Coordinates of C-alpha atoms in Angstrom, one line a residue:
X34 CA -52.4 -19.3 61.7
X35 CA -56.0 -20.3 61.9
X36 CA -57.2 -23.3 60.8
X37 CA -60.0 -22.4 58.5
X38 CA -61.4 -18.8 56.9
X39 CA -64.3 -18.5 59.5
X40 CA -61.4 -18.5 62.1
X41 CA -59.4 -16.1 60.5
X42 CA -62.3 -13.9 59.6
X43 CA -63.4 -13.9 63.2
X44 CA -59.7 -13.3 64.8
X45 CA -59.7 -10.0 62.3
X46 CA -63.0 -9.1 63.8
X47 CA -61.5 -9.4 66.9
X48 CA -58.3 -7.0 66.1
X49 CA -60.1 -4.1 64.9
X50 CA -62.4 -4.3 67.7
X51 CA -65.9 -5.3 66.3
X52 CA -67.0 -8.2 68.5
X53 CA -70.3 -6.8 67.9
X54 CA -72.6 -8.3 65.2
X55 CA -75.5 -6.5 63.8
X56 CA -77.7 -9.2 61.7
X57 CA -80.7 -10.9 60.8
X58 CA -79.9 -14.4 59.6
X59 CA -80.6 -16.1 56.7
X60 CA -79.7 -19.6 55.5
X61 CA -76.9 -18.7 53.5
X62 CA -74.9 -17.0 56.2
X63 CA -75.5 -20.0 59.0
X64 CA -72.1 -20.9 58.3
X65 CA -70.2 -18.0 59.4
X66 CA -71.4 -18.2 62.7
X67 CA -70.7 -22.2 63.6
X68 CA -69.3 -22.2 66.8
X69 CA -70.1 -18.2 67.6
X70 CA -67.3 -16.9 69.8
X71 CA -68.4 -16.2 73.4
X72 CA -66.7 -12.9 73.5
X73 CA -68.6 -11.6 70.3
X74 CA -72.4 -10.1 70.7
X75 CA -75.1 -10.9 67.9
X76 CA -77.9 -7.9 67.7
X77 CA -80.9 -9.7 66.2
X78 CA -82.9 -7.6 64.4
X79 CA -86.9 -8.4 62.5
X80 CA -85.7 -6.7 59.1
X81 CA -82.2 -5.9 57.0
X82 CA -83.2 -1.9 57.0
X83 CA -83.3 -1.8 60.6
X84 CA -80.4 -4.0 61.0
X85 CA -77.8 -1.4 59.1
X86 CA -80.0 1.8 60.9
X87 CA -79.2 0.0 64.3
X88 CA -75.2 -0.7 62.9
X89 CA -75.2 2.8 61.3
X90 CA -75.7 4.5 65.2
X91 CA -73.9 1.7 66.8
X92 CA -70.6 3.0 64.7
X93 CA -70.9 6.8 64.7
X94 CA -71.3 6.4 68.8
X95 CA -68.3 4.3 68.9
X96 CA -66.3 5.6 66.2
X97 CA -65.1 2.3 64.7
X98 CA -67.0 0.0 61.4
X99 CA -69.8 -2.0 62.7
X100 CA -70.3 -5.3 61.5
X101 CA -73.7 -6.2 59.9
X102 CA -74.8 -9.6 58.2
X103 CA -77.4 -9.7 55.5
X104 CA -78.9 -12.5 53.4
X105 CA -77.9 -12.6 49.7
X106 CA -79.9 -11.0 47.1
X107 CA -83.4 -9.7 48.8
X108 CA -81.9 -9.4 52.1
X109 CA -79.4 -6.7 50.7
X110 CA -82.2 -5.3 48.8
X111 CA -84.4 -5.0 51.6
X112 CA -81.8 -2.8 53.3
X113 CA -81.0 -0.5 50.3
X114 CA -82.5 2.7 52.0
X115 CA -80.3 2.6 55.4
X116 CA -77.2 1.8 53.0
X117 CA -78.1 4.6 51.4
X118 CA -78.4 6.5 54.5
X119 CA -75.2 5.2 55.7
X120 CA -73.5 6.7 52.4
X121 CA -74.8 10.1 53.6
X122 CA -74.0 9.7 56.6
X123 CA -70.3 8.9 56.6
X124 CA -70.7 5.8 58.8
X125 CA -68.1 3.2 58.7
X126 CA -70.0 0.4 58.2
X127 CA -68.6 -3.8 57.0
X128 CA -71.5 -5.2 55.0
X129 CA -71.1 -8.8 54.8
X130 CA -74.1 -11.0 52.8
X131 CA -74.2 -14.9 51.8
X132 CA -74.1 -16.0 48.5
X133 CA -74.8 -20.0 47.6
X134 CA -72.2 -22.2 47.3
X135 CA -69.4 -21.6 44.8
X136 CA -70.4 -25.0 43.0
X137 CA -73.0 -24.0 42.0
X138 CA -73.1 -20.4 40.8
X139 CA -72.5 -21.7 37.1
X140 CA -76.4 -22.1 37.5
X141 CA -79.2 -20.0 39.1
X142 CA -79.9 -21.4 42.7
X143 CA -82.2 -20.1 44.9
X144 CA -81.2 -17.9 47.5
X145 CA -78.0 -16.6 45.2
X146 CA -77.1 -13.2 44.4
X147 CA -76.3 -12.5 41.0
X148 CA -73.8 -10.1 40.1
X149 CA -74.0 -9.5 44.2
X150 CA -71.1 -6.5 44.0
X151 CA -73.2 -4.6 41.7
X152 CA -76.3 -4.4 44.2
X153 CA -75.8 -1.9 46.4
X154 CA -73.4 0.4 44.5
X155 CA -73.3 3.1 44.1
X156 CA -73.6 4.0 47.8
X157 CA -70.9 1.7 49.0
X158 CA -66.8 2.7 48.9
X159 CA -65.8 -0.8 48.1
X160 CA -67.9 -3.9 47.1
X161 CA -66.2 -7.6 46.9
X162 CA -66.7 -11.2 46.2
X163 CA -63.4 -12.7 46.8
X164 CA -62.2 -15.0 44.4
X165 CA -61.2 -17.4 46.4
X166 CA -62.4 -18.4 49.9
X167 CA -58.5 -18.0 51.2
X168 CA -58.9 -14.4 49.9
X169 CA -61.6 -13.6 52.2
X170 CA -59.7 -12.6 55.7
X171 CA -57.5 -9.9 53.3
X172 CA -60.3 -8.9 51.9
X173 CA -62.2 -8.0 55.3
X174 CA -58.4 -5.9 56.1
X175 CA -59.0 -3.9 53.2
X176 CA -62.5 -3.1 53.6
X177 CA -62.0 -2.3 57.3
X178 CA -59.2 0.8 55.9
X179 CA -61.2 1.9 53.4
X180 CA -64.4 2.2 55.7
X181 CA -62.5 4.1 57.9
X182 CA -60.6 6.0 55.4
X183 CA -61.9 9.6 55.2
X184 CA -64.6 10.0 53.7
X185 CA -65.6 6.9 55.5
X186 CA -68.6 5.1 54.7
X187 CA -70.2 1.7 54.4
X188 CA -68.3 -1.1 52.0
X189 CA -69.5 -4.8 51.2
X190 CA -68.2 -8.0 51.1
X191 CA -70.2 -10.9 49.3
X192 CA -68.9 -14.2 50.8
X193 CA -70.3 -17.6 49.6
X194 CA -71.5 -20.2 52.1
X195 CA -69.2 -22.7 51.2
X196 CA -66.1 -20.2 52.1
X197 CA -66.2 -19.9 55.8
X198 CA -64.9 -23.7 56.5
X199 CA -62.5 -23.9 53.8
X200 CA -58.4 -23.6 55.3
X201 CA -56.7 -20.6 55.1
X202 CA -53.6 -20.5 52.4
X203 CA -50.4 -20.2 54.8
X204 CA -48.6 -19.1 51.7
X205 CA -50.6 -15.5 52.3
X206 CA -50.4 -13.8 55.8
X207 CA -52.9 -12.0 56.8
X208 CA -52.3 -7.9 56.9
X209 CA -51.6 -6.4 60.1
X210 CA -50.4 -3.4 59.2
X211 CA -51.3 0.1 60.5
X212 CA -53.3 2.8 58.2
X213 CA -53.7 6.3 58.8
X214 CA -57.1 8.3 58.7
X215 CA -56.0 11.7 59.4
X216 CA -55.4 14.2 56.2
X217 CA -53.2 17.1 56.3
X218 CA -54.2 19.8 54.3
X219 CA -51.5 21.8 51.9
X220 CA -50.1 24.1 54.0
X221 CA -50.0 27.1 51.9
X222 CA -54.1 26.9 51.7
X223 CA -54.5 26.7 55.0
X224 CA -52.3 29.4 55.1
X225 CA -55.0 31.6 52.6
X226 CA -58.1 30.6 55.3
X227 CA -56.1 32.3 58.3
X228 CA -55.1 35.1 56.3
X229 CA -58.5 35.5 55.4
X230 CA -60.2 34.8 59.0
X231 CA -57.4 37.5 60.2
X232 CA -58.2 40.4 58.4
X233 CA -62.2 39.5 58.1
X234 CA -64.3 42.8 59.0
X235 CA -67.5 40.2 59.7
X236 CA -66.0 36.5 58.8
X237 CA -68.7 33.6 59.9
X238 CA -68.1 29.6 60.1
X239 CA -70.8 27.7 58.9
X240 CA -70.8 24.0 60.8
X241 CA -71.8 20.1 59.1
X242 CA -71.7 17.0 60.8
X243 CA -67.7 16.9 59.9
X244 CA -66.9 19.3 62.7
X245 CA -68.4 16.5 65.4
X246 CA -67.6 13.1 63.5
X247 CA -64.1 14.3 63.4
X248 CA -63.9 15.2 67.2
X249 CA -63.4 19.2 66.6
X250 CA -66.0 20.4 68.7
X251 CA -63.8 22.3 71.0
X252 CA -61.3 23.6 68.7
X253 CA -64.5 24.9 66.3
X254 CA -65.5 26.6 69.8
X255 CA -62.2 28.3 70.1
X256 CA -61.8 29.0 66.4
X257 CA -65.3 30.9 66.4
X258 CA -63.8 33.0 69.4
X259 CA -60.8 33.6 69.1
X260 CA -62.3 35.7 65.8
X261 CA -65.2 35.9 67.1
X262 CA -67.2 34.9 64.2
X263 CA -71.2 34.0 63.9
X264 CA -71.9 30.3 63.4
X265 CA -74.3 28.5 61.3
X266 CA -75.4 24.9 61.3
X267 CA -75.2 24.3 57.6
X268 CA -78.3 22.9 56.3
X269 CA -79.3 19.5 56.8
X270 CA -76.3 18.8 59.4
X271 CA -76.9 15.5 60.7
X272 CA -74.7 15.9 63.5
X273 CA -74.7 19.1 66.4
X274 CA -71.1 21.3 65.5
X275 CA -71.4 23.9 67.7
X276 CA -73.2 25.1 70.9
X277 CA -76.5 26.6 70.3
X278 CA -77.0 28.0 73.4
X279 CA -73.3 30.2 72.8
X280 CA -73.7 33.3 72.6
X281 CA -72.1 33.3 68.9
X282 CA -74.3 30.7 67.7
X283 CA -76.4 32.6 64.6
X284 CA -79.2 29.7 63.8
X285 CA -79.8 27.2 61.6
X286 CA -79.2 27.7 57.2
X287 CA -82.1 26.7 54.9
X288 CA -81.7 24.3 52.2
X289 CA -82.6 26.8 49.9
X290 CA -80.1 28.9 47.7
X291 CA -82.0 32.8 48.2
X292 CA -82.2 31.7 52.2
X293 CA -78.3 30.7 52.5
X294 CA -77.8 34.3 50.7
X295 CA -80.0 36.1 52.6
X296 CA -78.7 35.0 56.1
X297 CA -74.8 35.2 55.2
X298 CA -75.3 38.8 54.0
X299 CA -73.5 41.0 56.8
X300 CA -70.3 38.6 56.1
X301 CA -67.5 39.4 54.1
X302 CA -65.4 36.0 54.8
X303 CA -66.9 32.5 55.3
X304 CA -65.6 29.3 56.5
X305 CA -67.4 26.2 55.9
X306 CA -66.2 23.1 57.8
X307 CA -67.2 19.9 57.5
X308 CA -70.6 20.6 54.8
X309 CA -71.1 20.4 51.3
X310 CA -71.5 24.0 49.9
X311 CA -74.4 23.5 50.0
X312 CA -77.1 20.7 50.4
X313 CA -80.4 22.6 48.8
X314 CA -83.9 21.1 48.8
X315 CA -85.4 23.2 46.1
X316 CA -84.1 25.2 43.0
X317 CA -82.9 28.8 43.2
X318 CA -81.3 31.4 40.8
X319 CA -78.7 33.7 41.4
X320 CA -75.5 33.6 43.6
X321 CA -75.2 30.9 45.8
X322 CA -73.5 33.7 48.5
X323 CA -73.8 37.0 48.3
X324 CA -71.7 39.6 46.3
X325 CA -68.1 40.4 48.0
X326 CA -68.1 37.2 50.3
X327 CA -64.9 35.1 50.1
X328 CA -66.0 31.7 50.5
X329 CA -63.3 29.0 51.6
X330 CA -64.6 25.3 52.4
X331 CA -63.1 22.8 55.0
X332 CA -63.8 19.2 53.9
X333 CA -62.4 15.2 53.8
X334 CA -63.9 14.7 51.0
X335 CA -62.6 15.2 47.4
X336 CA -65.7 14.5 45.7
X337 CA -67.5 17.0 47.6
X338 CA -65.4 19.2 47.1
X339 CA -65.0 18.8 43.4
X340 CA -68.8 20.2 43.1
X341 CA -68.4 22.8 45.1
X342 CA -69.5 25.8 43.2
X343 CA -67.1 28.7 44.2
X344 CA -64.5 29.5 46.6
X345 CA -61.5 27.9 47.7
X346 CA -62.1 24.0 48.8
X347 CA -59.3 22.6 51.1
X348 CA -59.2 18.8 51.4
X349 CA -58.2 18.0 55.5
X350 CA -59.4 16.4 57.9
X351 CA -61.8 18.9 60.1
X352 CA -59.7 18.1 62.8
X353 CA -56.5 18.7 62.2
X354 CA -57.9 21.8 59.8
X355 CA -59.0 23.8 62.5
X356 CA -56.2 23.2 64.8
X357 CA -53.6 24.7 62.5
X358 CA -56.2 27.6 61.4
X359 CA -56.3 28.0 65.1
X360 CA -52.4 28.3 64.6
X361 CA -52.7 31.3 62.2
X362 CA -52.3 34.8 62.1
X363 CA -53.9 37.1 65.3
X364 CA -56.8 38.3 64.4
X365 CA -57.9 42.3 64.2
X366 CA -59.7 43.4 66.9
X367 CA -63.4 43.4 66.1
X368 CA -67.0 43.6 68.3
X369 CA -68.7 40.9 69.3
X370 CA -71.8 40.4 66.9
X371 CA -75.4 40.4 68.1
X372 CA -76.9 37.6 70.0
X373 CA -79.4 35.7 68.4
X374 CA -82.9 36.6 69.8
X375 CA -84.2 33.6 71.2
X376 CA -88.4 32.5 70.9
X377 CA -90.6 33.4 73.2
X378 CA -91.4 30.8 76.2
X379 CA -94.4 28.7 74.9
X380 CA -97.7 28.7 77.4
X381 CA -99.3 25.7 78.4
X382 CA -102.9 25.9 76.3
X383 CA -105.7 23.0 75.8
X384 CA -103.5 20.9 73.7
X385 CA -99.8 20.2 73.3
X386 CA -98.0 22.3 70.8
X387 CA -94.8 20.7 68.7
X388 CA -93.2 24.0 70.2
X389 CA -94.3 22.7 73.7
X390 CA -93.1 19.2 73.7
X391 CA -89.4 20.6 72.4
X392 CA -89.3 22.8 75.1
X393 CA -90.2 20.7 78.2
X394 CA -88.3 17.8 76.8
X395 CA -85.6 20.0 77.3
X396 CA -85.9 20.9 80.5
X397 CA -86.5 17.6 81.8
X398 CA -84.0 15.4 80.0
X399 CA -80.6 14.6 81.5
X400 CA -77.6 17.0 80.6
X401 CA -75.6 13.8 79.2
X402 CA -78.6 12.6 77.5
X403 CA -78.4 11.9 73.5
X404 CA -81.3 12.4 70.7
X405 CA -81.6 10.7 67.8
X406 CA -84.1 12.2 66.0
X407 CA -86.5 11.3 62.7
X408 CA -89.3 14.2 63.3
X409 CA -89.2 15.8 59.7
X410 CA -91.9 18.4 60.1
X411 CA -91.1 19.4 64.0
X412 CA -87.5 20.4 63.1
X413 CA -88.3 24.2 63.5
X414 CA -89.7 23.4 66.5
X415 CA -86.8 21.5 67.6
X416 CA -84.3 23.9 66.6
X417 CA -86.0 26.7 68.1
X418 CA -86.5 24.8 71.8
X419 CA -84.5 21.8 71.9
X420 CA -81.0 23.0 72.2
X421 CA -78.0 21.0 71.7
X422 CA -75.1 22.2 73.4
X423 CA -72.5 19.0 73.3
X424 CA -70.6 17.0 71.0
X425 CA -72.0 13.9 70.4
X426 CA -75.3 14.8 71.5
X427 CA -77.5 14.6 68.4
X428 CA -77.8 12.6 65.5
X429 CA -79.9 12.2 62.3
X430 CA -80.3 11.1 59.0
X431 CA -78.5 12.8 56.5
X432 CA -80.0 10.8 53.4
X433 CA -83.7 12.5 53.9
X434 CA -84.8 8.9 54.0
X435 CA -87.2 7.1 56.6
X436 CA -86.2 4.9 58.6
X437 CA -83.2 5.3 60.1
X438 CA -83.9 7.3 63.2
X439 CA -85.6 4.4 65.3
X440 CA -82.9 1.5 64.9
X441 CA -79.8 4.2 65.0
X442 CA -81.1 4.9 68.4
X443 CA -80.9 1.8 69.5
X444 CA -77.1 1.2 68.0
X445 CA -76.6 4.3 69.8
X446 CA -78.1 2.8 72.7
X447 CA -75.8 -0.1 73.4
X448 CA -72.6 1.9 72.4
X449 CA -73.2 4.2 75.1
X450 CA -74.9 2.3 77.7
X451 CA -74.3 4.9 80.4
X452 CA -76.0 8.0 79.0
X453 CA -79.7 8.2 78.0
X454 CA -80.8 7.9 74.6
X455 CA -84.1 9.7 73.6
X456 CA -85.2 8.8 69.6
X457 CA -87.4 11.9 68.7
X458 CA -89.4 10.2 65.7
X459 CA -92.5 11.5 63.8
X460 CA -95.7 9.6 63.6
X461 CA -94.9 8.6 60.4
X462 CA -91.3 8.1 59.7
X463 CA -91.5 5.3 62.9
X464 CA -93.4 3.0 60.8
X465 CA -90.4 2.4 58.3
X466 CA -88.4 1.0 61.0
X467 CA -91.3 0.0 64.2
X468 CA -89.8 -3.7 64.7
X469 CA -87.1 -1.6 66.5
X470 CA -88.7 -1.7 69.2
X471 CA -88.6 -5.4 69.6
X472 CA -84.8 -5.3 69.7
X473 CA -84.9 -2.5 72.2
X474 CA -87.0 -5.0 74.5
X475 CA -85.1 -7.7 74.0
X476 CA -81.6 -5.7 74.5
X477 CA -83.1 -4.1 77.6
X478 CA -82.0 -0.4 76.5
X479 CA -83.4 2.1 78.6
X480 CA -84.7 4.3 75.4
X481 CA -87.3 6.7 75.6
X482 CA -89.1 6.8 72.3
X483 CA -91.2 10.0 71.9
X484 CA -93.9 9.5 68.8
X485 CA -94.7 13.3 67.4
X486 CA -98.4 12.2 66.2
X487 CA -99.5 14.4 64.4
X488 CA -101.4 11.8 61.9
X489 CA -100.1 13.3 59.0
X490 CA -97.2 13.2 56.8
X491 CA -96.9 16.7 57.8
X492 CA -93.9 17.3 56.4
X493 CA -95.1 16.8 52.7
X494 CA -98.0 18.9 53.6
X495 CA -95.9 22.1 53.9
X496 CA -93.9 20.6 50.9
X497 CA -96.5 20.8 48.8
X498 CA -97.4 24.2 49.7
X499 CA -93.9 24.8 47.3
X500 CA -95.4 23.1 44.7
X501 CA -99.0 25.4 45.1
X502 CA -100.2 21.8 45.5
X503 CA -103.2 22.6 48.7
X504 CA -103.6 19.2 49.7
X505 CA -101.4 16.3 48.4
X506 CA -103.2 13.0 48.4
X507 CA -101.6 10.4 50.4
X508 CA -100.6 12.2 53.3
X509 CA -102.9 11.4 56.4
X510 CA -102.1 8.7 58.4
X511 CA -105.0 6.5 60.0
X512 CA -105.0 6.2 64.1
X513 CA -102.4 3.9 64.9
X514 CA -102.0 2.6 68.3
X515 CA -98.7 3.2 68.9
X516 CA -98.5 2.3 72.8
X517 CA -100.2 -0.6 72.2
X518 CA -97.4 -1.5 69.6
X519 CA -94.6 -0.8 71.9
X520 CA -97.0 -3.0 74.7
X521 CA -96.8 -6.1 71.9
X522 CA -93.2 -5.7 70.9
X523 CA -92.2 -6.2 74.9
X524 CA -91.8 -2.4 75.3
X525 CA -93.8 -0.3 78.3
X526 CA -96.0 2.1 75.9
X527 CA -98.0 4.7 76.8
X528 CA -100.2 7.8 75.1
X529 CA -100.3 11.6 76.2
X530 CA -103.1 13.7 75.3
X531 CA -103.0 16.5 78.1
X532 CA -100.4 19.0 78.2
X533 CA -100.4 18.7 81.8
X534 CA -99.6 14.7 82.0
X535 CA -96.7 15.8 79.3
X536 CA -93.9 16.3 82.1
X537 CA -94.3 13.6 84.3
X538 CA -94.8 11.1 81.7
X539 CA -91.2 12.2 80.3
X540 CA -89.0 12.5 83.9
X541 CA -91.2 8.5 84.6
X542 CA -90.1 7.1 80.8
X543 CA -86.5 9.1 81.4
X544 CA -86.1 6.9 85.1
X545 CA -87.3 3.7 83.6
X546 CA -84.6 1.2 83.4
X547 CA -86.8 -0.1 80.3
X548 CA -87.5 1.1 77.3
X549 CA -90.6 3.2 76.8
X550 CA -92.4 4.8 74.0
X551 CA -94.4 8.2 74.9
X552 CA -96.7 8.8 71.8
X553 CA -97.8 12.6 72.0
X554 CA -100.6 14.2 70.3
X555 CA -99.6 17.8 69.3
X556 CA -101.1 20.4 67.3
X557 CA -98.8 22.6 65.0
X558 CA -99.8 25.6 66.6
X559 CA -97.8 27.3 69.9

């Protein structure tokens, strides 16, 4: 039994595996950390929003909750939009933020939180303030399972400063027990989705981030096969599903309801696993699939699938789902279907094209190599020339927020320490999270960060066009010296301008044991 709550909290810490602490200090969580443990690892980072981003990556690459530590009231605030992002993104994440001194709640102190639970819901599973400090190692148990509950997601524990050295009750031992996060789905729906897939003239799968959160890469491979189904990425998937490279591999869904019609036409059975049904950016009429498809959705998530719209929603893990669809009936023999045609080889011109970037970063960067990208308006590019072919090998936000990409690659960063992360960030969206870089530097990650500059918001620019708004106002970006930022922050920085310096500035920043920040100059043409 330990002797006080801090060394009970820490030795749960300890048993789940999280020695790693993700934080930016404030004076009412000193406390906690008297007498830091020599095993555990505190990532300092300049702001609370890029403290969760860099927790947020941290966890999905090592598939376990990350700690992160906050400062009451503005500090939580402050990192609102990666909490939010962390919601969307299904990251297991144990938000922990001081509050003053029990004693003196009655009143309003400075530095306290009032009503702290109530801050950052409603994009947190679970939020807490014990109501006792003995109750705060249990309490840390519970949000640990529910964080890694499917769907998992971030949860919050409020813990005031006077807790941590107060002794633990010995009447209440703290849980040790075992909870499961796998979901079997009813067996007679399941049963439904194989039928289906078996007697499909032209079935498809469409893929979300579930299929490579929940380790089902392969057996999505072998499901699409062994019926030999066309595969979409389903729109805004924040994670890479399938192969795109394979030869069954179809292209990427829009987030528009006419466009997911459209494109699922030739299909008479679909199979969504792991995505909503379906994350739309802008409002549509009609069907939301077309006439005389049977839709049937894969998800571990019962809210999700209580708004989808049509079909037949099975709650499973994505995992274990496929596995036993995988189980099911032999399929009739059909042809393969078409290939999909891929872009033509962009030519070196005068200036670097978005196009051109995406496809010599791919030729250069290492097989085992990671992106993390935050590039809104050079997605098409990306999809188009920057294939992902691996599980695990991509991540982004799922939120649409900014923010996130440039401190999730650094989580990702020291959770993998052996494969190369590249963060793929727009000019713009890096500037919500640029003090990054400093923990980069001062963590000695090998990350190469490629700026897209195109000194625009770009991607509201082509918004807009939705809108018939011609120009938005607010949307052009002044020159920024981004080397020179990286230079200051303790990172090697550097600008390219000439499509012909483009390749050997990426293979130097990809061989640098340091990290490095390319900022890029492209054009939106090819």
């Amino acid at each position: 039994m330990a002797d006080n709550v801090r060394e009970a909290f820490i030795g749960q810490l300890r048993s789940f595996g999280m020695t790693a602490v993700f934080g930016n200090p404030g004076s009412t969580e000193l406390p906690m950390f008297r007498d830091f443990p020599d095993d555990f690892r505190y990532v300092l980072g300049l702001q609370e929003s890029v403290v969760v981003g860099m927790a947020d990556g941290y966890a999905q690459a090592t598939r376990n909750a990350a700690l992160v530590n906050l400062h009451s009231a503005a500090g939580v605030g402050h990192a609102m939009g990666n909490i939010f992002t962390a919601w969307k993104n299904r990251t297991p994440l144990i938000i922990t933020a001081g509050q003053q001194a029990r004693s003196m709640l009655v009143g309003e102190p400075f530095l306290f939180a009032d009503q702290a639970t109530e801050l950052p819901r409603p994009y947190v599973k679970w939020a807490c303030e014990p109501a006792r400090a003995q109750d705060v190692p249990a309490a840390l148990a519970r949000a640990y399972h529910l964080a890694m509950a499917p769907p998992q997601g971030p949860v919050f524990l409020s813990v005031p400063v006077d807790d941590w050295d107060e002794p633990t009750d010995p009447e209440q031992p703290l849980p040790s027990h075992t909870v499961s996060t796998a979901i079997r789905a009813d067996p007679a729906l399941l049963d439904r989705v194989a039928e289906a897939l078996a007697h499909a003239r032209r079935p498809a799968l469409v893929v979300g981030a579930g299929v490579d959160r929940d380790q089902a890469f392969a057996e999505t491979i072998a499901l699409a096969r062994r019926h030999q189904a066309r595969v979409w990425a389903a729109p805004f998937s924040a994670r890479c599903g399938f192969p795109e490279s394979d030869p069954l591999f179809a292209g990427f869904l829009p987030a528009a309801r006419d466009g997911v019609r459209e494109r699922l036409g030739e299909h008479d059975v679909v199979v969504v696993l792991g995505s909503p049904v379906f994350p739309y950016h802008v409002e549509g009429t009609g069907p939301h699939i077309p006439d005389g498809t049977t839709l049937f959705q894969l998800i571990d998530d019962p809210t999700t699938a209580a708004w989808t719209p049509l079909g037949t929603s099975v709650i499973t893990s994505i995992g274990l789902g496929v596995r036993d669809l995988l189980a099911g009936p032999e399929p009739k023999p059909r042809p393969a279907p078409p290939e999909r045609v891929p872009p033509a080889r962009v030519q070196q011109r005068e200036t670097i094209s978005e196009a051109l970037l995406m496809q010599t970063l791919a030729e250069v960067r290492p097989e085992s190599s990671i992106v993390v990208e935050e590039a809104p308006s050079s997605r098409e590019a990306m999809h188009d020339y920057l294939p992902f072919d691996r599980p695990e090998s991509f991540y982004t936000c799922a939120s649409g927020g900014l923010g996130h990409g440039l401190p999730a690659a650094v989580g990702v960063a020291l959770a993998r320490p052996n494969q190369r992360v590249i963060a793929l960030l727009g000019d713009g969206s890096s500037m919500y999270a640029i003090q990054g870089l400093w923990t980069a530097a001062r963590e000695s990650l090998p990350i190469v960060f490629v700026i897209v500059n195109n000194h625009a918001y770009a991607a509201l620019d082509e918004f807009a066009r939705h809108f018939g708004i011609s120009k938005p106002v607010g949307t052009t970006l002044p020159d920024i010296d981004f080397a020179g930022l990286a230079r200051d922050m303790g990172c090697a920085g550097l600008a390219v301008r000439q499509p012909e310096e483009l390749t050997t500035a990426l293979r130097d920043a990809l061989a640098s044991p340091t990290p490095t920040l390319i900022e890029v100059q492209v054009t939106s043409s090819q």
